[in-house]
Coordinates of C-alpha atoms and ligand atoms in Angstrom, one line a residue:
M311 CA 0.0 0.0 0.0
L312 CA 1.2 3.5 -0.8
K313 CA 2.2 5.2 2.4
Q314 CA -0.7 7.6 3.2
K315 CA 1.0 11.0 3.2
K316 CA -1.1 14.0 3.6
E317 CA -1.4 15.0 0.0
D318 CA 0.2 18.4 -0.7
K319 CA -2.0 20.8 -2.6
Y320 CA 1.1 21.9 -4.5
F321 CA 2.1 19.0 -6.8
K322 CA 5.8 18.5 -7.5
N323 CA 7.9 17.3 -10.4
Y324 CA 9.4 13.9 -10.0
I325 CA 13.0 14.1 -11.2
G326 CA 16.0 11.9 -10.4
G327 CA 13.8 9.9 -7.9
D328 CA 12.9 12.9 -5.9
F329 CA 10.2 15.6 -5.7
H330 CA 11.1 19.0 -6.9
A331 CA 9.3 22.4 -7.0
P332 CA 9.5 24.1 -10.4
I333 CA 12.7 26.1 -10.9
S334 CA 10.6 29.2 -11.7
Q335 CA 8.6 28.6 -8.4
N336 CA 5.5 29.3 -10.5
Y337 CA 2.4 27.1 -10.2
L338 CA -0.7 26.7 -12.3
E339 CA -4.2 26.4 -10.9
N340 CA -5.8 23.0 -11.1
Y341 CA -9.6 22.8 -11.2
S342 CA -11.9 20.1 -10.1
P343 CA -14.5 19.9 -12.9
P344 CA -17.5 18.6 -10.9
I345 CA -17.3 21.7 -8.6
G346 CA -15.8 24.1 -11.1
Q347 CA -13.2 25.3 -8.5
V348 CA -9.4 25.4 -8.1
Y349 CA -8.4 22.7 -5.6
S350 CA -4.7 22.2 -6.2
Y351 CA -1.7 23.7 -8.0
I352 CA 0.8 22.2 -10.4
P353 CA 4.3 23.2 -11.4
D354 CA 4.5 25.6 -14.3
S355 CA 7.7 23.9 -15.5
D356 CA 9.8 25.2 -18.3
E357 CA 12.9 24.1 -20.3
R358 CA 15.1 24.3 -17.2
D359 CA 13.0 21.6 -15.4
V360 CA 12.9 19.5 -18.5
E361 CA 16.8 19.8 -18.8
L362 CA 17.1 18.6 -15.2
A363 CA 14.8 15.7 -16.0
V364 CA 16.8 14.8 -19.2
E365 CA 20.1 14.9 -17.3
A366 CA 18.6 12.5 -14.7
A367 CA 17.3 10.2 -17.4
Q368 CA 20.6 10.2 -19.2
K369 CA 22.5 9.3 -16.1
A370 CA 20.1 6.4 -15.4
F371 CA 20.1 5.1 -18.9
P372 CA 23.3 2.9 -18.9
M373 CA 22.2 1.2 -15.7
W374 CA 18.5 0.7 -16.7
S375 CA 19.2 -0.4 -20.2
N376 CA 21.7 -3.0 -18.9
T377 CA 19.4 -4.6 -16.3
T378 CA 18.2 -8.1 -17.1
L379 CA 14.8 -8.4 -18.6
E380 CA 13.7 -10.3 -15.5
M381 CA 14.7 -7.4 -13.3
R382 CA 12.9 -4.8 -15.4
S383 CA 9.9 -7.1 -15.6
R384 CA 9.8 -7.5 -11.8
M385 CA 10.0 -3.8 -11.3
L386 CA 7.1 -3.1 -13.7
M387 CA 5.1 -5.8 -11.9
R388 CA 5.8 -4.2 -8.6
I389 CA 4.4 -0.9 -9.9
A390 CA 1.3 -2.7 -11.2
D391 CA 0.8 -4.3 -7.8
L392 CA 1.0 -0.9 -6.1
I393 CA -1.5 0.6 -8.6
E394 CA -3.9 -2.2 -7.9
Q395 CA -3.5 -1.8 -4.1
N396 CA -4.3 1.9 -4.5
V397 CA -7.3 1.6 -6.9
E398 CA -9.7 3.3 -4.6
R399 CA -7.5 6.3 -3.9
L400 CA -6.4 6.7 -7.5
A401 CA -10.0 6.4 -8.8
L402 CA -11.2 9.0 -6.4
A403 CA -8.3 11.3 -7.4
E404 CA -9.1 10.7 -11.1
T405 CA -12.8 11.5 -10.7
E406 CA -12.1 14.6 -8.7
D407 CA -9.5 15.8 -11.2
N408 CA -11.2 14.8 -14.4
G409 CA -15.0 14.7 -13.6
K410 CA -15.6 11.2 -14.9
P411 CA -18.0 8.9 -13.0
L412 CA -16.2 7.1 -10.1
S413 CA -17.9 3.9 -11.4
L414 CA -15.7 4.4 -14.6
S415 CA -12.4 5.4 -13.0
S416 CA -12.6 2.5 -10.5
T417 CA -13.5 -0.2 -13.0
V418 CA -11.8 1.0 -16.2
D419 CA -9.2 3.8 -15.9
I420 CA -7.2 2.6 -12.9
P421 CA -7.4 -1.2 -13.3
R422 CA -6.3 -0.7 -17.0
A423 CA -3.3 1.4 -15.9
A424 CA -2.2 -1.6 -13.8
S425 CA -2.9 -3.9 -16.8
N426 CA -0.7 -1.7 -19.0
F427 CA 2.2 -2.3 -16.6
R428 CA 1.5 -6.0 -16.2
F429 CA 1.1 -6.5 -19.9
F430 CA 4.4 -4.9 -20.9
A431 CA 6.2 -6.5 -17.9
T432 CA 5.5 -9.9 -19.4
A433 CA 5.6 -8.9 -23.1
I434 CA 9.2 -7.8 -22.8
L435 CA 10.2 -11.4 -21.6
H436 CA 8.8 -12.7 -24.9
F437 CA 9.9 -10.0 -27.3
A438 CA 12.3 -11.4 -29.9
S439 CA 13.8 -10.1 -33.1
E440 CA 14.1 -11.6 -36.5
S441 CA 16.8 -13.6 -38.2
H442 CA 17.1 -14.0 -42.0
A443 CA 19.2 -16.8 -43.5
M444 CA 20.5 -16.3 -47.1
G445 CA 21.5 -19.5 -48.7
K446 CA 23.9 -21.7 -46.8
D447 CA 26.5 -19.3 -45.7
V448 CA 25.0 -15.9 -44.8
V449 CA 22.8 -15.1 -41.9
N450 CA 21.3 -11.8 -40.8
Y451 CA 20.1 -11.1 -37.4
T452 CA 18.4 -8.0 -36.0
L453 CA 19.4 -6.5 -32.7
R454 CA 16.8 -4.3 -31.0
K455 CA 18.3 -1.8 -28.6
P456 CA 16.5 0.8 -26.4
L457 CA 16.7 4.3 -27.9
G458 CA 17.9 6.2 -24.8
V459 CA 15.9 9.0 -23.3
V460 CA 12.4 9.2 -24.7
G461 CA 9.5 11.6 -24.2
C462 CA 5.9 10.6 -23.4
I463 CA 3.2 13.2 -23.5
S464 CA -0.5 12.4 -22.8
P465 CA -3.9 14.0 -22.8
W466 CA -6.7 14.6 -20.1
N467 CA -9.4 12.2 -21.2
L468 CA -8.0 8.9 -19.8
P469 CA -5.3 10.5 -17.6
L470 CA -3.5 7.6 -15.8
Y471 CA -4.6 5.0 -18.3
L472 CA -2.9 6.7 -21.3
F473 CA 0.1 7.9 -19.3
T474 CA 1.0 4.4 -18.4
W475 CA 0.1 3.0 -21.8
K476 CA 3.2 4.9 -23.1
I477 CA 5.5 4.7 -20.0
A478 CA 5.2 1.0 -19.5
P479 CA 6.5 -0.1 -22.9
A480 CA 9.2 2.6 -22.9
L481 CA 10.5 1.4 -19.6
A482 CA 10.1 -2.3 -20.4
A483 CA 12.2 -1.8 -23.6
G484 CA 15.1 -0.4 -21.5
N485 CA 14.6 3.3 -22.2
T486 CA 14.6 6.1 -19.6
V487 CA 11.7 8.5 -19.7
V488 CA 10.7 12.1 -19.4
A489 CA 7.0 12.2 -19.2
K490 CA 4.4 15.0 -19.1
P491 CA 0.8 14.4 -18.2
S492 CA -1.9 16.9 -19.3
E493 CA -1.9 20.1 -17.2
V494 CA -5.7 19.7 -17.1
T495 CA -5.6 16.4 -15.2
P496 CA -2.2 16.1 -13.4
R497 CA -3.2 14.5 -10.1
T498 CA -3.0 10.7 -10.8
A499 CA 0.4 11.3 -12.5
F500 CA 1.6 13.0 -9.3
L501 CA 0.3 10.0 -7.2
F502 CA 1.9 7.7 -9.7
S503 CA 5.3 9.3 -9.1
E504 CA 4.9 8.4 -5.4
I505 CA 4.0 4.9 -6.4
C506 CA 7.2 4.6 -8.5
Q507 CA 9.3 5.9 -5.6
E508 CA 7.6 3.4 -3.2
A509 CA 8.2 0.6 -5.7
G510 CA 11.9 1.3 -5.7
L511 CA 12.2 2.3 -9.3
P512 CA 15.8 3.4 -9.6
E513 CA 16.3 7.2 -9.6
G514 CA 16.1 8.9 -13.0
V515 CA 14.5 6.0 -14.8
L516 CA 11.2 7.8 -15.0
N517 CA 10.9 11.6 -14.6
I518 CA 7.6 13.3 -14.6
V519 CA 7.5 17.0 -15.4
H520 CA 4.2 18.9 -15.0
G521 CA 3.2 22.0 -16.9
L522 CA 1.8 23.5 -20.1
G523 CA 2.0 21.9 -23.4
T524 CA 3.3 25.1 -25.0
K525 CA 6.0 25.4 -22.4
A526 CA 7.0 22.1 -20.7
G527 CA 5.7 19.9 -23.6
R528 CA 7.4 22.0 -26.2
A529 CA 10.7 21.8 -24.2
I530 CA 10.4 18.0 -24.3
V531 CA 9.9 18.0 -28.0
T532 CA 12.7 20.4 -28.8
N533 CA 15.3 18.8 -26.4
P534 CA 18.0 17.3 -28.7
D535 CA 18.8 14.5 -26.2
I536 CA 15.3 13.1 -26.3
K537 CA 15.3 10.5 -29.1
A538 CA 11.7 9.8 -29.5
I539 CA 8.3 11.3 -28.7
S540 CA 5.2 9.2 -28.0
F541 CA 2.3 11.7 -28.1
T542 CA -1.4 11.3 -27.6
G543 CA -3.6 14.4 -28.0
S544 CA -5.2 16.7 -30.5
T545 CA -4.4 16.8 -34.2
R546 CA -3.5 20.4 -33.8
A547 CA -0.7 19.8 -31.2
G548 CA 0.3 16.6 -33.1
K549 CA 1.0 18.8 -36.2
E550 CA 3.1 21.2 -34.2
I551 CA 5.1 18.4 -32.7
A552 CA 5.7 16.8 -36.1
Q553 CA 6.9 20.1 -37.5
T554 CA 9.4 20.5 -34.7
A555 CA 10.5 16.9 -34.2
S556 CA 10.7 15.7 -37.8
P557 CA 13.7 17.9 -38.9
M558 CA 15.4 16.6 -35.7
F559 CA 14.8 13.1 -37.0
K560 CA 13.2 12.0 -33.8
K561 CA 11.1 8.9 -33.8
L562 CA 7.5 9.9 -33.6
S563 CA 4.3 8.1 -32.5
L564 CA 1.3 10.4 -32.8
E565 CA -2.1 9.3 -31.6
L566 CA -4.5 12.1 -32.5
G567 CA -8.1 13.1 -32.9
G568 CA -11.1 11.3 -34.4
K569 CA -14.6 11.6 -35.7
N570 CA -15.6 8.0 -35.6
P571 CA -18.5 6.6 -37.7
N572 CA -20.9 4.0 -36.2
I573 CA -22.6 2.1 -39.1
I574 CA -25.8 0.3 -38.2
F575 CA -27.2 -2.0 -40.8
A576 CA -30.9 -3.1 -40.6
D577 CA -30.0 -6.8 -40.2
C578 CA -28.1 -6.2 -36.8
D579 CA -29.0 -7.5 -33.4
F580 CA -31.0 -4.5 -32.5
Q581 CA -31.0 -4.7 -28.7
Q582 CA -27.3 -5.5 -28.4
M583 CA -26.5 -2.7 -30.8
L584 CA -28.7 -0.2 -28.9
T585 CA -27.1 -1.0 -25.5
T586 CA -23.6 -0.7 -26.9
T587 CA -24.3 2.4 -29.0
I588 CA -25.5 4.3 -25.9
R589 CA -22.1 3.4 -24.3
S590 CA -20.0 4.2 -27.4
S591 CA -21.8 7.6 -27.7
F592 CA -21.7 8.8 -24.1
S593 CA -19.1 6.9 -22.0
N594 CA -16.8 9.3 -20.2
Q595 CA -19.1 12.1 -21.4
G596 CA -18.2 11.2 -25.0
Q597 CA -14.6 12.1 -24.3
I598 CA -13.0 8.9 -25.5
C599 CA -11.1 9.1 -28.7
L600 CA -12.8 5.9 -29.7
C601 CA -16.4 7.1 -29.1
G602 CA -18.6 7.0 -32.2
S603 CA -20.0 10.5 -32.8
R604 CA -21.6 10.0 -36.3
I605 CA -24.2 7.3 -36.2
F606 CA -25.4 6.1 -39.6
V607 CA -28.5 4.0 -39.5
Q608 CA -30.0 2.0 -42.4
R609 CA -33.4 3.4 -43.4
P610 CA -35.7 0.4 -42.5
I611 CA -34.7 0.7 -38.8
Y612 CA -34.0 4.5 -38.7
E613 CA -37.3 5.6 -37.0
R614 CA -37.2 2.7 -34.5
F615 CA -33.5 3.5 -33.7
K616 CA -34.3 7.2 -33.4
T617 CA -37.1 6.7 -30.9
E618 CA -35.4 4.1 -28.7
F619 CA -32.0 5.7 -28.7
T620 CA -33.4 9.1 -27.8
A621 CA -35.5 7.5 -25.0
K622 CA -32.4 5.8 -23.6
A623 CA -30.3 9.0 -23.8
Y624 CA -33.0 10.8 -21.8
L625 CA -32.6 8.1 -19.1
L626 CA -28.9 8.8 -18.5
K627 CA -28.4 10.6 -15.2
V628 CA -26.2 13.6 -15.4
G629 CA -24.6 14.8 -12.1
D630 CA -22.1 14.3 -9.3
P631 CA -19.6 11.8 -10.6
M632 CA -19.1 10.5 -7.0
E633 CA -22.6 9.1 -6.9
E634 CA -23.1 5.5 -7.8
N635 CA -26.1 6.0 -10.2
T636 CA -24.5 8.8 -12.2
H637 CA -23.9 8.0 -15.9
I638 CA -22.7 11.3 -17.2
G639 CA -20.2 13.2 -15.0
A640 CA -18.6 16.6 -15.5
L641 CA -16.8 17.8 -18.6
V642 CA -13.1 18.4 -18.1
S643 CA -13.0 22.2 -18.2
K644 CA -15.0 25.4 -18.7
E645 CA -13.2 25.9 -22.1
H646 CA -14.1 22.4 -23.2
T647 CA -17.8 22.9 -22.1
D648 CA -17.9 26.2 -24.0
K649 CA -16.5 24.4 -27.1
I650 CA -19.2 21.7 -26.9
L651 CA -22.0 24.2 -26.4
H652 CA -20.7 26.1 -29.3
Y653 CA -20.9 23.0 -31.5
I654 CA -24.5 22.3 -30.3
D655 CA -25.3 25.9 -31.4
L656 CA -23.5 25.4 -34.7
A657 CA -25.4 22.2 -35.4
Q658 CA -28.7 24.1 -35.1
K659 CA -27.5 26.9 -37.3
E660 CA -26.5 24.2 -39.9
G661 CA -30.1 23.0 -39.8
G662 CA -29.9 20.2 -37.2
T663 CA -32.8 19.3 -34.9
I664 CA -32.0 18.4 -31.3
L665 CA -33.8 15.2 -30.4
A666 CA -32.4 14.9 -26.8
G667 CA -30.3 17.1 -24.5
G668 CA -28.6 20.1 -25.9
K669 CA -28.3 22.1 -22.7
Q670 CA -25.9 22.8 -19.9
V671 CA -26.9 21.2 -16.6
H672 CA -26.4 22.8 -13.1
P673 CA -27.0 20.0 -10.6
K674 CA -28.3 20.8 -7.2
G675 CA -25.8 20.7 -4.3
R676 CA -22.1 20.6 -4.3
C677 CA -21.8 20.4 -8.1
S678 CA -23.9 23.4 -8.9
E679 CA -20.9 25.3 -10.3
G680 CA -19.5 22.3 -12.1
W681 CA -19.4 21.8 -15.9
F682 CA -22.1 19.4 -17.1
V683 CA -23.9 19.0 -20.5
E684 CA -26.8 16.7 -21.3
P685 CA -26.3 13.8 -23.6
T686 CA -27.2 15.3 -26.9
V687 CA -28.7 13.6 -30.0
I688 CA -29.0 15.6 -33.2
E689 CA -30.6 14.7 -36.6
G690 CA -31.2 16.3 -39.9
L691 CA -27.6 17.3 -40.8
P692 CA -25.8 16.4 -44.1
Y693 CA -22.7 14.2 -43.7
D694 CA -20.4 16.9 -44.9
C695 CA -21.4 19.8 -42.6
R696 CA -18.9 21.1 -40.0
T697 CA -20.8 19.4 -37.1
N698 CA -20.2 16.1 -38.9
Q699 CA -16.6 16.8 -40.0
E700 CA -15.0 18.4 -36.9
E701 CA -14.1 16.7 -33.7
I702 CA -16.4 17.8 -30.8
F703 CA -15.2 15.3 -28.2
G704 CA -18.2 15.5 -25.9
P705 CA -21.6 13.9 -25.2
V706 CA -22.9 14.9 -28.7
V707 CA -23.8 12.6 -31.5
T708 CA -25.6 13.0 -34.8
I709 CA -27.8 10.4 -36.4
M710 CA -28.3 10.0 -40.1
P711 CA -30.2 7.5 -42.4
F712 CA -28.6 5.7 -45.3
D713 CA -29.7 3.2 -47.9
T714 CA -26.7 1.4 -49.5
E715 CA -23.3 0.1 -48.4
D716 CA -21.5 2.3 -51.0
E717 CA -23.3 5.4 -49.7
V718 CA -22.5 4.8 -46.0
I719 CA -18.9 4.1 -46.8
K720 CA -18.6 7.4 -48.6
Y721 CA -20.1 9.2 -45.6
A722 CA -17.9 7.3 -43.1
N723 CA -14.7 8.0 -45.0
S724 CA -15.5 11.6 -45.7
T725 CA -13.7 13.2 -42.7
E726 CA -10.0 14.1 -42.3
Y727 CA -9.8 11.5 -39.5
G728 CA -9.5 7.7 -39.4
L729 CA -9.2 6.4 -35.9
A730 CA -12.0 3.9 -35.1
A731 CA -15.2 2.7 -36.7
T732 CA -18.0 0.4 -35.5
V733 CA -20.1 -1.8 -37.8
W734 CA -23.4 -3.5 -36.8
T735 CA -24.6 -6.4 -39.0
S736 CA -25.4 -10.1 -38.8
N737 CA -24.2 -10.6 -42.3
L738 CA -20.6 -12.0 -42.1
Q739 CA -19.7 -11.1 -45.7
K740 CA -20.9 -7.6 -45.3
A741 CA -19.0 -7.2 -42.1
H742 CA -15.7 -8.2 -43.7
R743 CA -16.4 -6.2 -46.9
V744 CA -17.2 -3.0 -45.0
A745 CA -14.4 -3.4 -42.5
E746 CA -12.0 -3.7 -45.4
R747 CA -13.2 -0.5 -47.1
L748 CA -13.3 1.8 -44.1
E749 CA -10.4 4.2 -43.7
S750 CA -9.8 3.5 -40.1
G751 CA -7.0 2.2 -37.9
I752 CA -9.5 0.1 -35.8
V753 CA -12.8 -1.5 -36.8
W754 CA -15.2 -3.1 -34.3
V755 CA -17.9 -5.4 -35.6
N756 CA -20.9 -6.0 -33.3
C757 CA -19.0 -4.6 -30.3
W758 CA -17.1 -1.5 -29.1
M759 CA -14.1 -0.9 -26.9
V760 CA -13.2 -4.6 -26.7
R761 CA -9.5 -4.2 -26.2
D762 CA -6.8 -6.8 -26.6
L763 CA -3.5 -5.1 -25.6
R764 CA -1.6 -7.2 -28.2
T765 CA -3.4 -5.6 -31.1
P766 CA -2.0 -2.5 -33.0
F767 CA -3.7 0.7 -31.9
G768 CA -3.7 3.9 -33.8
G769 CA -5.2 5.9 -36.7
V770 CA -4.8 6.8 -40.3
K771 CA -5.1 10.2 -42.0
N772 CA -5.1 13.0 -39.5
S773 CA -5.7 10.6 -36.6
G774 CA -2.1 9.9 -36.4
V775 CA 1.1 8.2 -37.4
G776 CA 2.4 4.9 -36.0
R777 CA 0.8 2.3 -33.8
E778 CA 0.9 1.5 -30.1
G779 CA 0.1 -1.7 -28.3
G780 CA 1.8 -5.1 -28.3
W781 CA 4.9 -5.6 -30.3
E782 CA 4.2 -2.3 -32.1
A783 CA 5.0 -0.4 -29.0
L784 CA 8.1 -2.4 -28.2
R785 CA 9.3 -1.9 -31.8
F786 CA 8.7 1.8 -31.5
F787 CA 10.7 2.1 -28.3
T788 CA 13.7 0.1 -29.8
E789 CA 16.1 0.7 -32.7
P790 CA 16.7 -2.2 -35.0
K791 CA 20.2 -3.0 -36.1
N792 CA 20.8 -5.6 -38.7
V793 CA 24.0 -7.7 -38.4
C794 CA 24.9 -9.6 -41.6
I795 CA 27.4 -12.5 -41.2
K796 CA 29.0 -14.5 -43.9
F797 CA 30.7 -17.7 -42.7
Ligands
NAD290 P1 -3.9 18.4 -26.5 O1 -3.2 18.2 -27.8 O2 -4.3 19.8 -26.1 O3 -2.9 18.0 -25.3 C1 -2.3 16.7 -25.2 C2 -1.0 16.8 -24.4 O4 -0.1 17.5 -25.2 C3 -1.1 17.6 -23.1 O5 -0.2 17.0 -22.2 C4 -0.6 19.0 -23.5 O6 0.0 19.7 -22.5 C5 0.5 18.6 -24.6 N1 0.7 19.6 -25.6 C6 -0.1 20.5 -26.2 N2 0.5 21.2 -27.1 C7 1.8 20.8 -27.2 C8 2.9 21.2 -27.9 N3 2.8 22.1 -28.8 N4 4.1 20.5 -27.7 C9 4.1 19.5 -26.8 N5 3.1 19.1 -26.0 C10 1.9 19.8 -26.2 O7 -5.0 17.4 -26.3 P2 -6.1 17.2 -25.2 O8 -7.1 18.3 -25.3 O9 -5.4 17.0 -23.9 O10 -6.8 15.8 -25.5 C11 -7.9 15.7 -26.3 C12 -7.5 15.2 -27.7 O11 -6.7 14.0 -27.6 C13 -8.6 14.9 -28.6 O12 -8.3 15.4 -29.9 C14 -8.6 13.4 -28.7 O13 -9.2 12.8 -29.8 C15 -7.2 13.1 -28.6 N6 -7.0 11.7 -28.1 C16 -6.5 10.8 -29.0 C17 -6.3 9.5 -28.6 C18 -5.8 8.4 -29.6 O14 -5.4 7.4 -29.1 N7 -5.8 8.7 -30.9 C19 -6.6 9.1 -27.3 C20 -7.0 10.1 -26.4 C21 -7.2 11.4 -26.8

């Protein structure tokens, strides 16, 4: 169990195994979304803090990269154990910091953070490289070496889950890490640094620097001693990172935005589809990069879908995320809430009709100043309007009828994004055919968010470059070297 310290309201950077105030001594306000108030402060780190972190990581690299795989694996397992032993505390912290329902953070976010560590702790024991024989007297073998110091930058929607999704494979592969969580949701990353210290992770192997993307984040990207950047966040920031890091020839993994289609054919299992579509639309307030936000429904079942889906959306309880029966918690910030309300307004200006939701909510009691928006369903919009092309990233979906397979594929592929898609049909041939034609990194058929950590995870088009997960992540965090021997 993590030693119960009285948690400081002023979070610290974790550098060289110890906790440090930012060199500037400046702090940023950290809000709790359900109450809409500042409740803690995070270091406003700059390039000086990042340099310290890089120095610590460089110093630790020779030792960490030379530890045996078993040692590294054991250390990662110890961290996973400590995450699991602290599920309750971490889940509460995540909910207070992000606004997501406690039922979600305690069953998905935090347990999956532990799974990320467990998965890569064992994966590294089985990671092997190729060998290519040429005729009788030549053999090639590929060595895979850790890169050195790597940078991991993560977003606010699944804070600890996505933070560990990058850090675990980077460490397992023998790299040392400088990581930055989102400045919007820094708290579980701070608690995680205490866990790493408690686990006995050698100093400097993982360094966590808090602060703004445009300051601390940029300092990580521009630092010449950081060899690779694993980034998850917006397409806008991804573009900026690519512009800076590409001429420095850094390895880049970019997991970016999405505008995922959900394609529902008339021959699907209606009840199963309906239950899952409510989840894929509104889980985590629609703030999961994999949520389906454009729902295309084949015309024979369109009216039935519209009626039953809208009725279910009305039943979702919006409110205090600490309460057990809450389905929709708080949105992550005031800015994000304003952005979502702006899109709801835009949808109406573009000719859309609101079938459910559409309004901000002010729950009674302690959450009256928090940031809440009703689950919103909109119809009557063309597939190519702004509402249907731009990422909203909130509890807002549009529904549209279609007739043919060709037509819906055209609609689905019409955006600049290509992260995930969901297809509902009981026709096996159609499922394969449509999955093959979708411009998407991930396609779910008759399910959603079923995640096997071994599978490649990532997007096409403006949803990103590269893949995470399984061997893909371990390949990203290692450099191959081919050795060719003639004997
Ligand atoms: P964001 O791009 O604003 O920030 C993400 C992280 O990058 C934060 O830590 C931020 O501080 C940092 N950052 C911002 N600008 C930077 C810069 N110029 N240089 C270096 N670092 C910088 O994204 P967000 O608002 O935190 O997250 C929401 C976005 O993330 C959505 O677009 C969502 O689709 C996307 N997302 C994608 C995936 C995926 O796997 N593809 C998963 C989750 C979220």
